[in-house]
Each structure stands twice: as C-alpha cells, then as structure tokens.
mmCIF file of C-alpha atoms in Angstrom:
data_model
loop_
_atom_site.group_PDB
_atom_site.id
_atom_site.type_symbol
_atom_site.label_atom_id
_atom_site.label_comp_id
_atom_site.label_asym_id
_atom_site.label_seq_id
_atom_site.Cartn_x
_atom_site.Cartn_y
_atom_site.Cartn_z
ATOM 1 C CA MET A 1 -3.632 -13.124 26.093
ATOM 2 C CA ALA A 2 -6.993 -13.539 24.486
ATOM 3 C CA GLY A 3 -7.880 -13.306 20.566
ATOM 4 C CA ARG A 4 -6.059 -14.472 17.228
ATOM 5 C CA LEU A 5 -2.696 -13.360 16.724
ATOM 6 C CA GLN A 6 -2.562 -14.871 13.079
ATOM 7 C CA PRO A 7 -4.121 -12.705 10.885
ATOM 8 C CA LYS A 8 -7.019 -14.057 8.892
ATOM 9 C CA ARG A 9 -7.836 -13.150 5.226
ATOM 10 C CA PRO A 10 -11.289 -14.205 3.910
ATOM 11 C CA PRO A 11 -11.094 -14.563 0.241
ATOM 12 C CA ALA A 12 -13.924 -11.474 0.056
ATOM 13 C CA GLU A 13 -14.052 -9.507 3.097
ATOM 14 C CA THR A 14 -16.645 -6.864 3.072
ATOM 15 C CA ALA A 15 -16.270 -5.762 6.761
ATOM 16 C CA GLY A 16 -15.351 -2.298 7.677
ATOM 17 C CA ALA A 17 -15.740 -1.586 3.834
ATOM 18 C CA ALA A 18 -12.867 -3.410 2.852
ATOM 19 C CA HIS A 19 -14.117 -4.279 -0.870
ATOM 20 C CA LEU A 20 -14.567 -0.337 -1.587
ATOM 21 C CA PHE A 21 -11.285 -1.079 -4.068
ATOM 22 C CA PRO A 22 -8.772 -3.833 -4.261
ATOM 23 C CA TYR A 23 -5.715 -2.875 -2.319
ATOM 24 C CA TYR A 24 -2.732 -4.987 -1.294
ATOM 25 C CA ALA A 25 -3.326 -5.693 2.527
ATOM 26 C CA GLY A 26 -1.414 -7.544 5.343
ATOM 27 C CA PHE A 27 -4.460 -8.487 7.269
ATOM 28 C CA SER A 28 -8.476 -8.130 7.220
ATOM 29 C CA TYR A 29 -10.401 -5.676 9.016
ATOM 30 C CA ASP A 30 -11.965 -7.952 11.597
ATOM 31 C CA TRP A 31 -8.284 -9.451 12.635
ATOM 32 C CA ALA A 32 -7.434 -5.793 13.074
ATOM 33 C CA ARG A 33 -10.317 -4.912 15.229
ATOM 34 C CA SER A 34 -9.643 -8.014 17.265
ATOM 35 C CA GLN A 35 -5.938 -6.811 17.950
ATOM 36 C CA LEU A 36 -7.234 -3.491 19.115
ATOM 37 C CA LEU A 37 -9.282 -4.877 21.449
ATOM 38 C CA ASP A 38 -6.887 -7.108 22.829
ATOM 39 C CA GLY A 39 -4.539 -4.566 23.297
ATOM 40 C CA SER A 40 -7.313 -2.810 25.914
ATOM 41 C CA THR A 41 -6.284 0.515 25.087
ATOM 42 C CA ASN A 42 -8.359 3.452 23.609
ATOM 43 C CA GLY A 43 -5.507 5.616 22.908
ATOM 44 C CA THR A 44 -4.571 7.081 19.830
ATOM 45 C CA VAL A 45 -3.550 4.307 17.092
ATOM 46 C CA LEU A 46 -1.482 4.722 14.278
ATOM 47 C CA ASP A 47 -0.525 2.592 11.057
ATOM 48 C CA PRO A 48 2.421 4.629 9.352
ATOM 49 C CA TRP A 49 1.907 1.982 6.074
ATOM 50 C CA ASN A 50 -2.139 2.537 5.824
ATOM 51 C CA GLY A 51 -2.496 1.704 2.507
ATOM 52 C CA SER A 52 -6.584 1.923 2.204
ATOM 53 C CA GLY A 53 -7.164 2.102 5.982
ATOM 54 C CA THR A 54 -7.904 -1.217 7.662
ATOM 55 C CA THR A 55 -6.087 -0.180 11.005
ATOM 56 C CA THR A 56 -7.766 3.257 10.776
ATOM 57 C CA SER A 57 -11.336 1.832 10.023
ATOM 58 C CA ALA A 58 -11.137 -0.699 12.759
ATOM 59 C CA ALA A 59 -9.895 1.746 15.206
ATOM 60 C CA SER A 60 -12.478 4.357 13.943
ATOM 61 C CA GLU A 61 -15.350 1.874 14.378
ATOM 62 C CA LEU A 62 -14.288 1.341 17.804
ATOM 63 C CA GLY A 63 -14.344 5.247 18.341
ATOM 64 C CA TRP A 64 -10.841 5.420 19.014
ATOM 65 C CA ARG A 65 -8.776 8.462 17.767
ATOM 66 C CA SER A 66 -6.337 7.223 14.690
ATOM 67 C CA VAL A 67 -3.880 8.181 12.373
ATOM 68 C CA GLY A 68 -3.086 6.721 8.803
ATOM 69 C CA VAL A 69 0.130 7.696 7.295
ATOM 70 C CA ASP A 70 1.066 6.541 3.337
ATOM 71 C CA LEU A 71 2.933 8.117 0.745
ATOM 72 C CA ASN A 72 0.722 6.542 -1.960
ATOM 73 C CA PRO A 73 -2.095 9.381 -2.578
ATOM 74 C CA VAL A 74 -4.288 6.720 -3.979
ATOM 75 C CA ALA A 75 -4.245 4.576 -0.697
ATOM 76 C CA ALA A 76 -5.057 8.100 1.338
ATOM 77 C CA ILE A 77 -8.273 8.540 -1.214
ATOM 78 C CA ILE A 78 -9.521 5.164 -0.678
ATOM 79 C CA ALA A 79 -8.757 5.324 3.214
ATOM 80 C CA THR A 80 -10.440 8.526 3.661
ATOM 81 C CA ALA A 81 -13.606 7.221 1.470
ATOM 82 C CA ARG A 82 -13.963 4.492 3.778
ATOM 83 C CA SER A 83 -14.796 6.597 6.158
ATOM 84 C CA GLY A 84 -16.381 9.117 4.539
ATOM 85 C CA ARG A 85 -20.395 9.580 3.554
ATOM 86 C CA PRO A 86 -22.574 8.216 0.975
ATOM 87 C CA LEU A 87 -23.016 10.497 -2.454
ATOM 88 C CA GLY A 88 -26.473 11.691 -2.850
ATOM 89 C CA SER A 89 -28.436 11.357 -6.035
ATOM 90 C CA SER A 90 -28.285 14.831 -6.781
ATOM 91 C CA ALA A 91 -24.685 14.658 -6.876
ATOM 92 C CA ILE A 92 -24.418 11.820 -8.948
ATOM 93 C CA ASP A 93 -26.593 13.290 -11.542
ATOM 94 C CA SER A 94 -24.772 16.319 -11.394
ATOM 95 C CA ILE A 95 -21.496 14.960 -13.411
ATOM 96 C CA SER A 96 -21.160 14.704 -16.848
ATOM 97 C CA CYS A 97 -18.483 14.598 -19.987
ATOM 98 C CA LYS A 98 -20.133 17.461 -21.729
ATOM 99 C CA GLY A 99 -17.245 20.101 -22.629
ATOM 100 C CA TRP A 100 -14.558 17.688 -22.761
ATOM 101 C CA LYS A 101 -13.319 19.151 -25.771
ATOM 102 C CA ASP A 102 -11.918 21.906 -23.352
ATOM 103 C CA VAL A 103 -8.752 19.426 -22.966
ATOM 104 C CA THR A 104 -6.346 20.146 -26.215
ATOM 105 C CA ASP A 105 -5.239 17.222 -28.147
ATOM 106 C CA ASP A 106 -1.685 18.293 -27.171
ATOM 107 C CA ALA A 107 -2.335 17.768 -23.582
ATOM 108 C CA ALA A 108 -4.176 14.709 -24.009
ATOM 109 C CA ARG A 109 -1.170 13.178 -26.099
ATOM 110 C CA ASP A 110 1.198 13.719 -23.030
ATOM 111 C CA ASP A 111 -1.399 12.708 -20.584
ATOM 112 C CA PRO A 112 -0.658 9.376 -18.517
ATOM 113 C CA LEU A 113 -4.253 8.301 -19.402
ATOM 114 C CA GLY A 114 -3.251 7.488 -22.881
ATOM 115 C CA ALA A 115 -1.267 4.206 -21.743
ATOM 116 C CA TRP A 116 -4.879 2.676 -22.209
ATOM 117 C CA PHE A 117 -7.283 4.940 -23.936
ATOM 118 C CA ASP A 118 -7.429 6.534 -27.290
ATOM 119 C CA LEU A 119 -7.231 10.449 -27.626
ATOM 120 C CA ASN A 120 -10.839 11.363 -27.330
ATOM 121 C CA THR A 121 -11.332 8.844 -24.402
ATOM 122 C CA THR A 122 -8.306 10.348 -22.498
ATOM 123 C CA LYS A 123 -10.261 13.777 -22.904
ATOM 124 C CA ARG A 124 -13.255 12.580 -21.750
ATOM 125 C CA LEU A 125 -11.707 10.811 -18.876
ATOM 126 C CA ARG A 126 -9.502 13.759 -17.848
ATOM 127 C CA THR A 127 -12.477 16.306 -17.657
ATOM 128 C CA LEU A 128 -14.681 13.506 -15.948
ATOM 129 C CA ALA A 129 -11.814 13.272 -13.277
ATOM 130 C CA ARG A 130 -11.490 16.991 -12.840
ATOM 131 C CA ARG A 131 -15.482 17.293 -12.175
ATOM 132 C CA VAL A 132 -15.723 14.263 -10.044
ATOM 133 C CA SER A 133 -12.956 15.250 -7.615
ATOM 134 C CA ALA A 134 -14.788 18.230 -6.403
ATOM 135 C CA LEU A 135 -17.565 15.545 -4.904
ATOM 136 C CA GLY A 136 -14.959 14.177 -2.653
ATOM 137 C CA PRO A 137 -13.038 10.918 -2.285
ATOM 138 C CA LEU A 138 -15.789 8.462 -2.705
ATOM 139 C CA ALA A 139 -16.503 10.068 -5.953
ATOM 140 C CA THR A 140 -13.029 9.653 -6.949
ATOM 141 C CA VAL A 141 -12.717 6.060 -5.875
ATOM 142 C CA ALA A 142 -15.666 5.270 -8.067
ATOM 143 C CA LEU A 143 -13.780 6.787 -10.865
ATOM 144 C CA PHE A 144 -11.085 4.417 -9.857
ATOM 145 C CA ARG A 145 -13.391 1.471 -10.127
ATOM 146 C CA THR A 146 -14.613 2.627 -13.576
ATOM 147 C CA VAL A 147 -11.144 2.601 -14.982
ATOM 148 C CA ARG A 148 -10.337 -0.517 -13.455
ATOM 149 C CA GLY A 149 -13.493 -2.443 -14.575
ATOM 150 C CA THR A 150 -12.444 -1.241 -18.459
ATOM 151 C CA THR A 151 -8.759 -1.871 -18.501
ATOM 152 C CA GLY A 152 -8.475 -5.533 -17.495
ATOM 153 C CA PHE A 153 -6.007 -6.019 -20.385
ATOM 154 C CA ALA A 154 -3.408 -4.373 -18.511
ATOM 155 C CA GLU A 155 -3.325 -7.013 -15.988
ATOM 156 C CA GLY A 156 -1.610 -10.179 -16.126
ATOM 157 C CA SER A 157 -0.092 -13.027 -13.765
ATOM 158 C CA ASN A 158 1.580 -10.897 -11.537
ATOM 159 C CA PRO A 159 -0.888 -8.897 -9.478
ATOM 160 C CA THR A 160 1.701 -5.848 -8.971
ATOM 161 C CA TRP A 161 2.408 -5.014 -12.350
ATOM 162 C CA VAL A 162 0.259 -3.447 -14.944
ATOM 163 C CA ARG A 163 1.125 -3.169 -18.268
ATOM 164 C CA ARG A 164 0.602 -0.342 -21.122
ATOM 165 C CA GLY A 165 -1.885 -0.824 -23.749
ATOM 166 C CA SER A 166 -0.393 -1.475 -27.440
ATOM 167 C CA SER A 167 -2.150 0.627 -30.106
ATOM 168 C CA ALA A 168 -4.619 -1.935 -30.928
ATOM 169 C CA GLN A 169 -6.001 -2.281 -27.544
ATOM 170 C CA LEU A 170 -6.431 1.387 -26.621
ATOM 171 C CA LEU A 171 -9.932 2.008 -25.633
ATOM 172 C CA CYS A 172 -12.325 4.073 -27.414
ATOM 173 C CA LEU A 173 -15.619 5.005 -24.901
ATOM 174 C CA PRO A 174 -17.928 7.473 -25.716
ATOM 175 C CA SER A 175 -19.052 9.886 -23.098
ATOM 176 C CA GLN A 176 -22.223 8.132 -22.040
ATOM 177 C CA ALA A 177 -20.799 5.076 -21.744
ATOM 178 C CA LEU A 178 -18.383 6.653 -19.413
ATOM 179 C CA GLU A 179 -20.733 8.521 -17.329
ATOM 180 C CA ALA A 180 -23.238 5.662 -17.068
ATOM 181 C CA SER A 181 -20.625 3.334 -15.691
ATOM 182 C CA TRP A 182 -19.202 6.304 -12.990
ATOM 183 C CA ARG A 183 -22.897 6.645 -11.754
ATOM 184 C CA ALA A 184 -23.301 3.068 -11.431
ATOM 185 C CA GLU A 185 -19.891 2.767 -9.567
ATOM 186 C CA ALA A 186 -20.791 5.932 -7.423
ATOM 187 C CA VAL A 187 -24.086 4.172 -6.278
ATOM 188 C CA THR A 188 -22.209 1.017 -5.575
ATOM 189 C CA THR A 189 -19.695 2.398 -3.419
ATOM 190 C CA SER A 190 -22.457 4.738 -1.979
ATOM 191 C CA GLU A 191 -24.300 1.795 -0.762
ATOM 192 C CA ILE A 192 -20.804 0.214 0.492
ATOM 193 C CA ILE A 193 -20.261 2.877 2.731
ATOM 194 C CA SER A 194 -23.839 3.128 3.600
ATOM 195 C CA ASP A 195 -23.864 -0.613 4.755
ATOM 196 C CA PRO A 196 -24.259 -0.527 9.042
ATOM 197 C CA SER A 197 -21.158 -2.460 8.995
ATOM 198 C CA ALA A 198 -19.104 -0.183 7.474
ATOM 199 C CA ALA A 199 -20.323 3.018 9.877
ATOM 200 C CA LEU A 200 -17.394 4.725 11.918
ATOM 201 C CA ARG A 201 -17.789 6.435 15.111
ATOM 202 C CA LEU A 202 -15.053 8.425 14.781
ATOM 203 C CA SER A 203 -13.184 9.641 11.406
ATOM 204 C CA PRO A 204 -9.618 9.039 11.479
ATOM 205 C CA LEU A 205 -6.756 11.322 10.362
ATOM 206 C CA VAL A 206 -5.455 10.142 6.970
ATOM 207 C CA ILE A 207 -2.024 11.682 6.152
ATOM 208 C CA THR A 208 0.276 11.370 2.534
ATOM 209 C CA ALA A 209 3.474 11.280 3.912
ATOM 210 C CA ALA A 210 6.319 8.839 4.166
ATOM 211 C CA ALA A 211 7.013 6.471 7.366
ATOM 212 C CA GLN A 212 10.417 7.725 7.395
ATOM 213 C CA SER A 213 9.165 11.130 8.258
ATOM 214 C CA LEU A 214 6.098 11.077 10.437
ATOM 215 C CA PRO A 215 4.226 14.855 10.340
ATOM 216 C CA LEU A 216 3.285 13.643 14.327
ATOM 217 C CA PRO A 217 4.205 14.960 17.426
ATOM 218 C CA SER A 218 6.826 12.810 19.667
ATOM 219 C CA ALA A 219 5.483 10.632 22.192
ATOM 220 C CA SER A 220 1.821 11.439 20.699
ATOM 221 C CA VAL A 221 0.801 7.286 20.070
ATOM 222 C CA ASP A 222 -0.332 4.947 21.981
ATOM 223 C CA THR A 223 -0.669 1.689 19.591
ATOM 224 C CA ILE A 224 0.861 0.975 16.585
ATOM 225 C CA LEU A 225 -0.789 -1.587 14.184
ATOM 226 C CA THR A 226 0.757 -1.909 10.804
ATOM 227 C CA SER A 227 2.175 -4.265 7.870
ATOM 228 C CA PRO A 228 5.365 -2.825 6.408
ATOM 229 C CA PRO A 229 5.685 -3.344 2.849
ATOM 230 C CA TYR A 230 8.047 -6.586 2.139
ATOM 231 C CA LEU A 231 11.216 -7.126 0.691
ATOM 232 C CA THR A 232 9.975 -8.539 -2.279
ATOM 233 C CA ARG A 233 10.447 -5.791 -5.097
ATOM 234 C CA ILE A 234 6.666 -4.953 -5.425
ATOM 235 C CA ASP A 235 6.387 -1.779 -7.161
ATOM 236 C CA TYR A 236 2.868 -0.390 -5.585
ATOM 237 C CA GLY A 237 3.471 2.629 -7.810
ATOM 238 C CA VAL A 238 2.695 0.936 -11.075
ATOM 239 C CA ALA A 239 0.363 -1.190 -9.571
ATOM 240 C CA TYR A 240 -1.794 1.643 -8.899
ATOM 241 C CA SER A 241 -0.561 3.671 -12.130
ATOM 242 C CA ARG A 242 -3.817 3.576 -13.622
ATOM 243 C CA GLU A 243 -5.132 5.394 -10.600
ATOM 244 C CA LEU A 244 -2.374 7.651 -10.246
ATOM 245 C CA ALA A 245 -2.748 8.665 -13.631
ATOM 246 C CA LEU A 246 -6.503 9.755 -12.856
ATOM 247 C CA LEU A 247 -5.321 11.839 -10.234
ATOM 248 C CA SER A 248 -2.688 14.228 -12.469
ATOM 249 C CA SER A 249 -2.439 14.691 -15.757
ATOM 250 C CA CYS A 250 1.448 14.566 -15.510
ATOM 251 C CA ASN A 251 3.190 11.629 -15.756
ATOM 252 C CA ALA A 252 5.688 13.215 -13.040
ATOM 253 C CA LEU A 253 3.432 12.085 -10.133
ATOM 254 C CA LEU A 254 3.999 8.291 -11.034
ATOM 255 C CA SER A 255 7.760 8.735 -11.313
ATOM 256 C CA THR A 256 7.615 10.679 -8.076
ATOM 257 C CA VAL A 257 5.446 8.058 -6.392
ATOM 258 C CA ARG A 258 7.204 5.071 -7.797
ATOM 259 C CA ARG A 259 10.629 6.711 -6.536
ATOM 260 C CA SER A 260 9.653 7.424 -3.057
ATOM 261 C CA LEU A 261 7.904 4.442 -1.880
ATOM 262 C CA MET A 262 9.605 2.224 0.539
ATOM 263 C CA GLY A 263 10.617 -1.240 -1.689
ATOM 264 C CA THR A 264 10.645 0.481 -4.835
ATOM 265 C CA THR A 265 12.372 -1.212 -7.818
ATOM 266 C CA LEU A 266 13.961 2.377 -8.284
ATOM 267 C CA ILE A 267 17.112 3.291 -7.068
ATOM 268 C CA ARG A 268 17.597 6.687 -5.633
ATOM 269 C CA ARG A 269 20.775 8.341 -5.163
ATOM 270 C CA ALA A 270 22.284 7.134 -2.201
ATOM 271 C CA ALA A 271 22.956 9.463 1.110
ATOM 272 C CA ALA A 272 25.590 8.363 3.553
ATOM 273 C CA LEU A 273 24.967 4.634 4.262
ATOM 274 C CA PRO A 274 23.122 3.915 7.783
ATOM 275 C CA THR A 275 24.455 1.585 10.160
ATOM 276 C CA PHE A 276 22.731 -1.750 10.161
ATOM 277 C CA GLY A 277 21.864 -4.592 12.760
ATOM 278 C CA VAL A 278 23.761 -7.408 12.563
ATOM 279 C CA GLU A 279 20.827 -9.642 10.556
ATOM 280 C CA ALA A 280 20.410 -6.874 8.151
ATOM 281 C CA GLN A 281 24.034 -6.233 7.209
ATOM 282 C CA ALA A 282 24.372 -10.266 6.709
ATOM 283 C CA LEU A 283 21.498 -10.434 4.560
ATOM 284 C CA LEU A 284 23.415 -7.864 2.587
ATOM 285 C CA ASP A 285 26.627 -9.216 2.586
ATOM 286 C CA GLU A 286 24.925 -12.540 1.380
ATOM 287 C CA ILE A 287 23.425 -10.511 -1.823
ATOM 288 C CA GLN A 288 26.562 -8.905 -2.446
ATOM 289 C CA HIS A 289 28.544 -12.313 -2.825
ATOM 290 C CA HIS A 290 25.905 -14.167 -4.511
ATOM 291 C CA PRO A 291 27.148 -15.378 -8.103
ATOM 292 C CA SER A 292 24.081 -14.126 -9.930
ATOM 293 C CA LYS A 293 24.225 -11.293 -12.443
ATOM 294 C CA ASP A 294 24.068 -7.773 -10.594
ATOM 295 C CA SER A 295 23.868 -9.129 -7.282
ATOM 296 C CA SER A 296 26.878 -7.022 -6.386
ATOM 297 C CA GLY A 297 25.140 -4.018 -8.405
ATOM 298 C CA TYR A 298 21.591 -3.259 -8.826
ATOM 299 C CA TYR A 299 20.204 -6.150 -6.295
ATOM 300 C CA LEU A 300 22.221 -5.158 -3.267
ATOM 301 C CA LYS A 301 21.692 -1.069 -3.772
ATOM 302 C CA GLN A 302 17.882 -2.090 -3.948
ATOM 303 C CA ALA A 303 17.932 -4.061 -0.637
ATOM 304 C CA ARG A 304 20.180 -1.795 0.925
ATOM 305 C CA GLN A 305 17.533 0.923 0.153
ATOM 306 C CA TYR A 306 14.896 -1.019 1.705
ATOM 307 C CA LEU A 307 16.446 -1.571 4.547
ATOM 308 C CA SER A 308 17.462 1.852 5.340
ATOM 309 C CA ASP A 309 14.025 2.804 4.549
ATOM 310 C CA LEU A 310 12.802 0.412 7.134
ATOM 311 C CA GLY A 311 15.234 1.672 9.764
ATOM 312 C CA ALA A 312 14.405 5.390 9.514
ATOM 313 C CA SER A 313 10.872 4.103 9.505
ATOM 314 C CA LEU A 314 11.254 2.144 12.785
ATOM 315 C CA SER A 315 13.152 4.996 14.196
ATOM 316 C CA GLU A 316 9.921 7.255 13.472
ATOM 317 C CA ILE A 317 7.556 4.749 14.846
ATOM 318 C CA THR A 318 9.835 4.867 18.165
ATOM 319 C CA ARG A 319 9.905 8.834 18.106
ATOM 320 C CA VAL A 320 6.308 9.077 18.348
ATOM 321 C CA ALA A 321 5.157 6.213 20.688
ATOM 322 C CA ARG A 322 4.469 7.306 24.084
ATOM 323 C CA ALA A 323 6.023 5.242 27.131
ATOM 324 C CA GLY A 324 4.689 1.861 27.413
ATOM 325 C CA ALA A 325 3.251 1.969 23.836
ATOM 326 C CA SER A 326 2.510 -1.508 22.173
ATOM 327 C CA ALA A 327 3.382 -2.104 18.470
ATOM 328 C CA THR A 328 2.116 -5.067 16.279
ATOM 329 C CA PHE A 329 3.709 -6.015 12.752
ATOM 330 C CA VAL A 330 2.569 -8.506 10.506
ATOM 331 C CA VAL A 331 5.739 -9.557 8.360
ATOM 332 C CA GLN A 332 6.582 -12.255 5.499
ATOM 333 C CA ASP A 333 9.749 -13.503 4.869
ATOM 334 C CA SER A 334 10.855 -14.202 1.134
ATOM 335 C CA TYR A 335 13.768 -15.091 -0.794
ATOM 336 C CA TYR A 336 16.236 -13.234 -2.930
ATOM 337 C CA LYS A 337 17.133 -16.173 -5.423
ATOM 338 C CA ASP A 338 17.890 -19.142 -2.747
ATOM 339 C CA ILE A 339 18.584 -16.723 -0.047
ATOM 340 C CA PRO A 340 16.496 -16.283 2.999
ATOM 341 C CA VAL A 341 15.170 -12.763 3.765
ATOM 342 C CA LYS A 342 14.149 -13.167 7.216
ATOM 343 C CA LEU A 343 12.217 -10.142 7.543
ATOM 344 C CA GLY A 344 10.877 -11.056 10.990
ATOM 345 C CA GLU A 345 14.230 -11.733 12.544
ATOM 346 C CA ILE A 346 15.590 -8.318 11.043
ATOM 347 C CA LEU A 347 12.290 -6.241 12.650
ATOM 348 C CA VAL A 348 12.920 -7.751 15.955
ATOM 349 C CA SER A 349 17.016 -7.024 15.774
ATOM 350 C CA GLU A 350 16.218 -3.650 14.834
ATOM 351 C CA LEU A 351 13.459 -2.451 17.343
ATOM 352 C CA SER A 352 15.366 -4.389 19.903
ATOM 353 C CA SER A 353 17.833 -2.053 19.350
ATOM 354 C CA LEU A 354 15.627 0.937 19.534
ATOM 355 C CA GLY A 355 14.588 0.065 23.139
ATOM 356 C CA TRP A 356 11.288 -2.362 22.240
ATOM 357 C CA ASP A 357 10.685 -5.810 24.046
ATOM 358 C CA LEU A 358 9.293 -8.532 21.860
ATOM 359 C CA ALA A 359 6.183 -9.203 23.939
ATOM 360 C CA GLU A 360 4.433 -12.101 21.567
ATOM 361 C CA SER A 361 5.363 -13.959 18.137
ATOM 362 C CA ARG A 362 3.422 -16.018 16.212
ATOM 363 C CA SER A 363 4.502 -17.442 12.869
ATOM 364 C CA GLU A 364 3.024 -19.730 10.119
ATOM 365 C CA ALA A 365 4.172 -21.147 6.648
ATOM 366 C CA VAL A 366 2.765 -19.159 3.839
ATOM 367 C CA SER A 367 1.479 -21.440 0.804
ATOM 368 C CA ARG A 368 1.186 -18.703 -1.630
ATOM 369 C CA SER A 369 3.317 -15.648 -1.971
ATOM 370 C CA LEU A 370 4.842 -13.702 -4.482
ATOM 371 C CA VAL A 371 7.964 -15.655 -4.220
ATOM 372 C CA THR A 372 5.871 -19.071 -5.533
ATOM 373 C CA MET A 373 4.308 -17.107 -8.275
ATOM 374 C CA ASN A 374 7.579 -15.493 -10.170
ATOM 375 C CA SER A 375 8.334 -18.386 -12.477
ATOM 376 C CA ALA A 376 12.237 -17.253 -13.146
ATOM 377 C CA ALA A 377 12.515 -17.266 -9.329
ATOM 378 C CA ARG A 378 11.300 -21.255 -9.157
ATOM 379 C CA ARG A 379 14.549 -22.171 -10.672
ATOM 380 C CA TYR A 380 16.273 -21.625 -6.879
ATOM 381 C CA SER A 381 15.833 -24.154 -3.930
ATOM 382 C CA LYS A 382 13.617 -22.415 -1.338
ATOM 383 C CA LYS A 383 11.568 -23.810 1.700
ATOM 384 C CA PRO A 384 7.989 -22.199 2.362
ATOM 385 C CA VAL A 385 8.435 -18.801 3.508
ATOM 386 C CA GLU A 386 6.776 -17.806 6.971
ATOM 387 C CA GLU A 387 4.519 -14.805 7.805
ATOM 388 C CA HIS A 388 5.066 -13.391 11.297
ATOM 389 C CA VAL A 389 2.940 -11.619 13.985
ATOM 390 C CA LEU A 390 4.929 -9.751 16.301
ATOM 391 C CA ARG A 391 3.994 -7.755 19.067
ATOM 392 C CA PHE A 392 6.358 -4.976 21.036
ATOM 393 C CA ARG A 393 6.325 -2.938 24.096
ATOM 394 C CA THR A 394 8.225 0.059 24.581
ATOM 395 C CA THR A 395 11.133 -0.322 27.239
ATOM 396 C CA SER A 396 14.034 2.090 27.651
ATOM 397 C CA ARG A 397 15.128 3.702 24.515
ATOM 398 C CA GLY A 398 18.148 1.968 22.602
ATOM 399 C CA SER A 399 21.341 3.652 21.516
ATOM 400 C CA ARG A 400 19.904 4.214 17.945
ATOM 401 C CA ALA A 401 16.502 5.865 18.840
#
C-alpha cells in the first residue's frame, strides 16, 4: 500500500487552515489527505470524533462527501468555519460593543465569562458574542482567538487544563480594545480561509452529536478516518471552557459538555454494565486491584466509563459502515500508574468482535505525551508509550454488532 501510514505532525501546520484555531489533533491535514487517497475511494468519509475538522477538511478538498461528528460544540464551530467563506469588510465593520449595558449586573455576575473578566468586561464580551454569532462560525472563531489571546494567565503546563482567574487577575478591557482585537482576528481568520491551500471543493456536513449515537443511516459510510480520545483523563470540556463560556451565558453548557464527552474526568450514573472484550476486562481488573488510593473506586469507574463509551461508539461505527468499508484509527497507548493501557490492542479486539479485519498496523514510540508531562505520574516506572495507526476492513458482522 502506497503512502506514509504513520501520522506526521509538523510543529506549525498551515495546510487546510489547520492553524485557524488550536485544537488537540491526532494527525495532520496532509497525512489525512494522503490516507484518503491511499484508500482509493471517493465515497462518504466519516470522522466520528471530528474535532476541528482535519478529516472532513481533507476529504472535502478532494471533492468527497464527508461527515464530521463531535459532541463539543466548540469543535463543530471550528470545523464548520474551516469550510466557510471569509468575512467581508462591511460585516467586520458592522460589529461593535455599543449597548453592552443592556446586559444586567445580575446576569453578568452569573456569567461563566466572569471566571476571567471583571463585571463590565463580561457584559461587553457577552454583547459582542451575541452580535458576532449572527455573522456565522468564522466570526465566532475570531472571538475565540480574541479571548484566548487575552487570557494566557489561565494556562499552565498541562495543555488541557484552564484555570479560573483570581480576583486580582480578572481582566478589565474597554470596549474599544475588544472591538479592535476582534476586528484584527476577523481579518486574520478571513485571510486564513481565503488562502488557496485552504479552499474546499465540497463543504462537509458537521454535526454536534455523540459517537455513541451517530445520527446517520445504517450502511451509509465508505471510509472512516479518526482518532478517538485516549484513555488519559484529558478533560476536553475544561480545555475549551473559555470558548464554551462564549457560546452560552449559562454555566450549564460547560457542565453538560464535560459530563457527556468520552474520556471525561466526571463520572456519570452508570447504566447496566456492558460486556467487555478480554483485553479491556483485563485492564479493568488490573486497575481494580492496584494498591494506590481510589484505584478500585473513582479510577475504576472512569476507565469503565471510557471503555463503555468506546464500545458503544465502535458499535455505531460498525452500524453505519457499508460492506467493504475501510476504517483507519490513530490511537496512543498510555499508563494508569504503572499499568500499561494498551489501547491499540483493546481497539483491535473490540473491532474484531464486531466483524472487522485488521488489514494493516504501524506503531512507533512516542517521546512526549501526557504520561511524561504529569509530574505525579513520573513516580511510577514506565516504558515509552506507543502510537498506533490501525487500518481495518469490514467482513461479516460479529456477535456483538
């Protein structure tokens, strides 16, 4: 099979408007495009964990139908913006913060933006967010960039955690500064989208939904190219809490997204436990019997919840795949304390039971991951984790399909 199977991540990728907004990605745009071409199909492409739209952008640039599904509404906005049109100068000039006092003090005090901005700035930003949203996803992404650019104090060594500001850190920004910053970002994002390398031949369908319940007909997808969330307790909801705050003046949105995302650090009320494959159950047994605190409690529940979500998602992917479909997954192993989390082996086992054949597999050691960045986790002996690119083909449906 031609082409490079291992995903390549340049330090600052710009192809396909990848630099429109930072988003945790499993692979690069150029690599995704090469994998789709290697698959020799121009049917419907699906990414059930679409993130910022790398798969859908690559497929659309080739002129193929594509569907991107992600439960995080921030991701859906970014992915949609990548396939949109630049903002015109008249649209950019039409936006202002004038009238921000129509947001009451009481409403602003309860606004999630108050975690980083003082009362008056929160009111200005809320008014700006409402007006900007009328111009579409690209204008909203420009506002995402504006807020990111002013709240660097909220970021730490963990790239997936965003801190709330202390009372002394809350920002006070005048309306003129906010307007000027947003306009500058609107121009920049429009230039990114208007770059010929970002042009798409066919707009993708981007849906805000869960991979565990894909809103697609059965046997409707020819190719799956994706990277599911890893079992590393990354809280994607917190990572994008500033952007979620811009989307809603109610704190409930962040809570709902955090609780719903696959891999969340929050534990939902468990339904009936599913039947896990041998590899997945072996991991759960090891976690349960680990001597560290809460291994048999919270951490077992979190791992079980993740594996349950993964199994339900793979069942849905199997349901929507046509006979003969191909599926390529980029996954990374990790550790729980000193227990190896062999996600690649778990994925192969689960998909095999659903009627998929492993057609190709490549692996390589990863020198930098969240395992090595977590100082508390360094107390435990570990080997380098591996990243896997696994390509499957459908066969007969398994007993759990």
